[in-house]
Amino acid sequence: MKTSRTLVIALMAFVVAMAASCGIYSFTGASYGTAKTVSIAYFQNRSTYVNSTLSSKITEDLKDRFMSQTPLSLVKENGDLNFEGTITGYTITTAAIKAGETAASNRLTITMKVTFTNQTAPENDFDKSYSRYADYEVSSSFAAVESELVDEIVKLLIDDIFNDSVVNW
């Protein structure tokens, strides 16, 4: 009985020591070193087709992700972690063709360019393009499904940006 209790205590001490040795780490997988602040500039929409709410949605969703999954404080500019970027594409293309060479489904693709600067660990800086898409049936009007598609794509883009900047797995 005493041996199993000693084993449990030793195992718990080992787990705590391992977690402490990894530096600042969260259960979401985010690792942000000694950074205390994050700044996220407004993502301008420079695509040919402009969705009027897309810039705000991407900017606010990225802020929300950092506020909900890290203890970093949001500042207007010059954060320890800094994000800037532009939306470079918002396109609809044919995704699949059915018999008779007519479209079966269409694809909305959103492309963006992101510059990430880490003042506390400059080796993690990047300037990267991201692109995600979602398909919808041609029988649905784009206007009817656009909001749902944008939500789905933006979530994927935010996942990619968050993972590349602070998860580093």
PDB file of N, CA and C in Angstrom, residues 38-81:
ATOM      1  N   VAL A  38      -0.158  40.607 -27.320  1.00  0.00           N
ATOM      2  CA  VAL A  38      -0.359  40.293 -28.734  1.00  0.00           C
ATOM      3  C   VAL A  38      -1.084  41.470 -29.375  1.00  0.00           C
ATOM      4  N   SER A  39      -0.665  41.840 -30.577  1.00  0.00           N
ATOM      5  CA  SER A  39      -1.362  42.873 -31.348  1.00  0.00           C
ATOM      6  C   SER A  39      -1.757  42.273 -32.693  1.00  0.00           C
ATOM      7  N   ILE A  40      -2.982  42.583 -33.091  1.00  0.00           N
ATOM      8  CA  ILE A  40      -3.524  42.040 -34.337  1.00  0.00           C
ATOM      9  C   ILE A  40      -4.098  43.198 -35.142  1.00  0.00           C
ATOM     10  N   ALA A  41      -3.412  43.551 -36.216  1.00  0.00           N
ATOM     11  CA  ALA A  41      -3.852  44.652 -37.069  1.00  0.00           C
ATOM     12  C   ALA A  41      -5.053  44.213 -37.902  1.00  0.00           C
ATOM     13  N   TYR A  42      -5.826  45.183 -38.344  1.00  0.00           N
ATOM     14  CA  TYR A  42      -6.990  44.927 -39.186  1.00  0.00           C
ATOM     15  C   TYR A  42      -6.551  44.325 -40.517  1.00  0.00           C
ATOM     16  N   PHE A  43      -7.138  43.207 -40.899  1.00  0.00           N
ATOM     17  CA  PHE A  43      -6.799  42.529 -42.149  1.00  0.00           C
ATOM     18  C   PHE A  43      -7.573  43.180 -43.299  1.00  0.00           C
ATOM     19  N   GLN A  44      -6.869  43.931 -44.127  1.00  0.00           N
ATOM     20  CA  GLN A  44      -7.488  44.609 -45.267  1.00  0.00           C
ATOM     21  C   GLN A  44      -7.878  43.596 -46.338  1.00  0.00           C
ATOM     22  N   ASN A  45      -8.993  43.851 -46.999  1.00  0.00           N
ATOM     23  CA  ASN A  45      -9.447  42.978 -48.070  1.00  0.00           C
ATOM     24  C   ASN A  45      -8.996  43.560 -49.407  1.00  0.00           C
ATOM     25  N   ARG A  46      -8.042  42.899 -50.047  1.00  0.00           N
ATOM     26  CA  ARG A  46      -7.497  43.340 -51.330  1.00  0.00           C
ATOM     27  C   ARG A  46      -7.883  42.393 -52.467  1.00  0.00           C
ATOM     28  N   SER A  47      -8.870  41.536 -52.221  1.00  0.00           N
ATOM     29  CA  SER A  47      -9.294  40.594 -53.259  1.00  0.00           C
ATOM     30  C   SER A  47     -10.140  41.312 -54.308  1.00  0.00           C
ATOM     31  N   THR A  48     -10.261  40.686 -55.460  1.00  0.00           N
ATOM     32  CA  THR A  48     -11.050  41.264 -56.540  1.00  0.00           C
ATOM     33  C   THR A  48     -12.516  41.375 -56.136  1.00  0.00           C
ATOM     34  N   TYR A  49     -13.050  40.308 -55.558  1.00  0.00           N
ATOM     35  CA  TYR A  49     -14.423  40.321 -55.046  1.00  0.00           C
ATOM     36  C   TYR A  49     -14.333  40.594 -53.555  1.00  0.00           C
ATOM     37  N   VAL A  50     -15.053  41.576 -53.062  1.00  0.00           N
ATOM     38  CA  VAL A  50     -14.951  41.961 -51.660  1.00  0.00           C
ATOM     39  C   VAL A  50     -16.230  41.596 -50.916  1.00  0.00           C
ATOM     40  N   ASN A  51     -16.079  40.715 -49.927  1.00  0.00           N
ATOM     41  CA  ASN A  51     -17.149  40.428 -48.982  1.00  0.00           C
ATOM     42  C   ASN A  51     -17.025  41.493 -47.904  1.00  0.00           C
ATOM     43  N   SER A  52     -18.067  42.282 -47.682  1.00  0.00           N
ATOM     44  CA  SER A  52     -17.973  43.459 -46.811  1.00  0.00           C
ATOM     45  C   SER A  52     -17.688  43.148 -45.346  1.00  0.00           C
ATOM     46  N   THR A  53     -17.964  41.929 -44.887  1.00  0.00           N
ATOM     47  CA  THR A  53     -17.743  41.608 -43.476  1.00  0.00           C
ATOM     48  C   THR A  53     -16.511  40.739 -43.235  1.00  0.00           C
ATOM     49  N   LEU A  54     -15.855  40.298 -44.285  1.00  0.00           N
ATOM     50  CA  LEU A  54     -14.761  39.335 -44.147  1.00  0.00           C
ATOM     51  C   LEU A  54     -13.559  39.880 -43.374  1.00  0.00           C
ATOM     52  N   SER A  55     -13.142  41.104 -43.653  1.00  0.00           N
ATOM     53  CA  SER A  55     -11.997  41.682 -42.948  1.00  0.00           C
ATOM     54  C   SER A  55     -12.232  41.722 -41.447  1.00  0.00           C
ATOM     55  N   SER A  56     -13.389  42.209 -41.060  1.00  0.00           N
ATOM     56  CA  SER A  56     -13.728  42.286 -39.632  1.00  0.00           C
ATOM     57  C   SER A  56     -13.812  40.905 -39.013  1.00  0.00           C
ATOM     58  N   LYS A  57     -14.399  39.966 -39.724  1.00  0.00           N
ATOM     59  CA  LYS A  57     -14.568  38.614 -39.189  1.00  0.00           C
ATOM     60  C   LYS A  57     -13.216  37.959 -38.928  1.00  0.00           C
ATOM     61  N   ILE A  58     -12.314  38.021 -39.880  1.00  0.00           N
ATOM     62  CA  ILE A  58     -11.001  37.406 -39.696  1.00  0.00           C
ATOM     63  C   ILE A  58     -10.250  38.080 -38.550  1.00  0.00           C
ATOM     64  N   THR A  59     -10.241  39.404 -38.542  1.00  0.00           N
ATOM     65  CA  THR A  59      -9.533  40.144 -37.497  1.00  0.00           C
ATOM     66  C   THR A  59     -10.087  39.808 -36.118  1.00  0.00           C
ATOM     67  N   GLU A  60     -11.402  39.875 -35.956  1.00  0.00           N
ATOM     68  CA  GLU A  60     -12.019  39.640 -34.647  1.00  0.00           C
ATOM     69  C   GLU A  60     -11.915  38.176 -34.218  1.00  0.00           C
ATOM     70  N   ASP A  61     -12.051  37.249 -35.149  1.00  0.00           N
ATOM     71  CA  ASP A  61     -11.929  35.830 -34.801  1.00  0.00           C
ATOM     72  C   ASP A  61     -10.510  35.478 -34.358  1.00  0.00           C
ATOM     73  N   LEU A  62      -9.501  36.090 -34.982  1.00  0.00           N
ATOM     74  CA  LEU A  62      -8.123  35.847 -34.561  1.00  0.00           C
ATOM     75  C   LEU A  62      -7.891  36.426 -33.161  1.00  0.00           C
ATOM     76  N   LYS A  63      -8.412  37.621 -32.906  1.00  0.00           N
ATOM     77  CA  LYS A  63      -8.316  38.213 -31.564  1.00  0.00           C
ATOM     78  C   LYS A  63      -8.998  37.309 -30.535  1.00  0.00           C
ATOM     79  N   ASP A  64     -10.203  36.856 -30.862  1.00  0.00           N
ATOM     80  CA  ASP A  64     -10.951  35.986 -29.946  1.00  0.00           C
ATOM     81  C   ASP A  64     -10.180  34.707 -29.632  1.00  0.00           C
ATOM     82  N   ARG A  65      -9.522  34.125 -30.634  1.00  0.00           N
ATOM     83  CA  ARG A  65      -8.766  32.893 -30.410  1.00  0.00           C
ATOM     84  C   ARG A  65      -7.643  33.135 -29.400  1.00  0.00           C
ATOM     85  N   PHE A  66      -6.926  34.231 -29.565  1.00  0.00           N
ATOM     86  CA  PHE A  66      -5.828  34.516 -28.642  1.00  0.00           C
ATOM     87  C   PHE A  66      -6.333  34.879 -27.247  1.00  0.00           C
ATOM     88  N   MET A  67      -7.447  35.568 -27.173  1.00  0.00           N
ATOM     89  CA  MET A  67      -7.979  35.944 -25.862  1.00  0.00           C
ATOM     90  C   MET A  67      -8.548  34.735 -25.119  1.00  0.00           C
ATOM     91  N   SER A  68      -9.097  33.778 -25.847  1.00  0.00           N
ATOM     92  CA  SER A  68      -9.719  32.617 -25.198  1.00  0.00           C
ATOM     93  C   SER A  68      -8.743  31.471 -24.929  1.00  0.00           C
ATOM     94  N   GLN A  69      -7.632  31.413 -25.674  1.00  0.00           N
ATOM     95  CA  GLN A  69      -6.750  30.258 -25.536  1.00  0.00           C
ATOM     96  C   GLN A  69      -5.335  30.581 -25.079  1.00  0.00           C
ATOM     97  N   THR A  70      -5.091  31.842 -24.736  1.00  0.00           N
ATOM     98  CA  THR A  70      -3.790  32.219 -24.168  1.00  0.00           C
ATOM     99  C   THR A  70      -4.039  33.277 -23.086  1.00  0.00           C
ATOM    100  N   PRO A  71      -3.081  33.464 -22.196  1.00  0.00           N
ATOM    101  CA  PRO A  71      -3.218  34.536 -21.199  1.00  0.00           C
ATOM    102  C   PRO A  71      -2.649  35.871 -21.690  1.00  0.00           C
ATOM    103  N   LEU A  72      -2.317  35.966 -22.963  1.00  0.00           N
ATOM    104  CA  LEU A  72      -1.723  37.182 -23.507  1.00  0.00           C
ATOM    105  C   LEU A  72      -2.724  38.329 -23.480  1.00  0.00           C
ATOM    106  N   SER A  73      -2.207  39.525 -23.243  1.00  0.00           N
ATOM    107  CA  SER A  73      -3.046  40.732 -23.261  1.00  0.00           C
ATOM    108  C   SER A  73      -3.067  41.290 -24.671  1.00  0.00           C
ATOM    109  N   LEU A  74      -4.231  41.711 -25.123  1.00  0.00           N
ATOM    110  CA  LEU A  74      -4.379  42.309 -26.448  1.00  0.00           C
ATOM    111  C   LEU A  74      -4.037  43.794 -26.363  1.00  0.00           C
ATOM    112  N   VAL A  75      -3.107  44.221 -27.216  1.00  0.00           N
ATOM    113  CA  VAL A  75      -2.749  45.635 -27.303  1.00  0.00           C
ATOM    114  C   VAL A  75      -2.951  46.091 -28.747  1.00  0.00           C
ATOM    115  N   LYS A  76      -3.146  47.406 -28.924  1.00  0.00           N
ATOM    116  CA  LYS A  76      -3.427  47.919 -30.268  1.00  0.00           C
ATOM    117  C   LYS A  76      -2.259  47.749 -31.236  1.00  0.00           C
ATOM    118  N   GLU A  77      -1.031  47.957 -30.760  1.00  0.00           N
ATOM    119  CA  GLU A  77       0.134  47.816 -31.634  1.00  0.00           C
ATOM    120  C   GLU A  77       1.377  47.493 -30.817  1.00  0.00           C
ATOM    121  N   ASN A  78       2.405  47.033 -31.529  1.00  0.00           N
ATOM    122  CA  ASN A  78       3.705  46.707 -30.914  1.00  0.00           C
ATOM    123  C   ASN A  78       3.619  45.648 -29.823  1.00  0.00           C
ATOM    124  N   GLY A  79       2.798  44.622 -30.038  1.00  0.00           N
ATOM    125  CA  GLY A  79       2.737  43.521 -29.092  1.00  0.00           C
ATOM    126  C   GLY A  79       3.975  42.649 -29.199  1.00  0.00           C
ATOM    127  N   ASP A  80       4.207  41.854 -28.158  1.00  0.00           N
ATOM    128  CA  ASP A  80       5.308  40.894 -28.222  1.00  0.00           C
ATOM    129  C   ASP A  80       5.104  39.960 -29.412  1.00  0.00           C
ATOM    130  N   LEU A  81       3.852  39.588 -29.649  1.00  0.00           N
ATOM    131  CA  LEU A  81       3.467  38.846 -30.852  1.00  0.00           C
ATOM    132  C   LEU A  81       2.631  39.805 -31.687  1.00  0.00           C
TER     133      LEU A  81
END
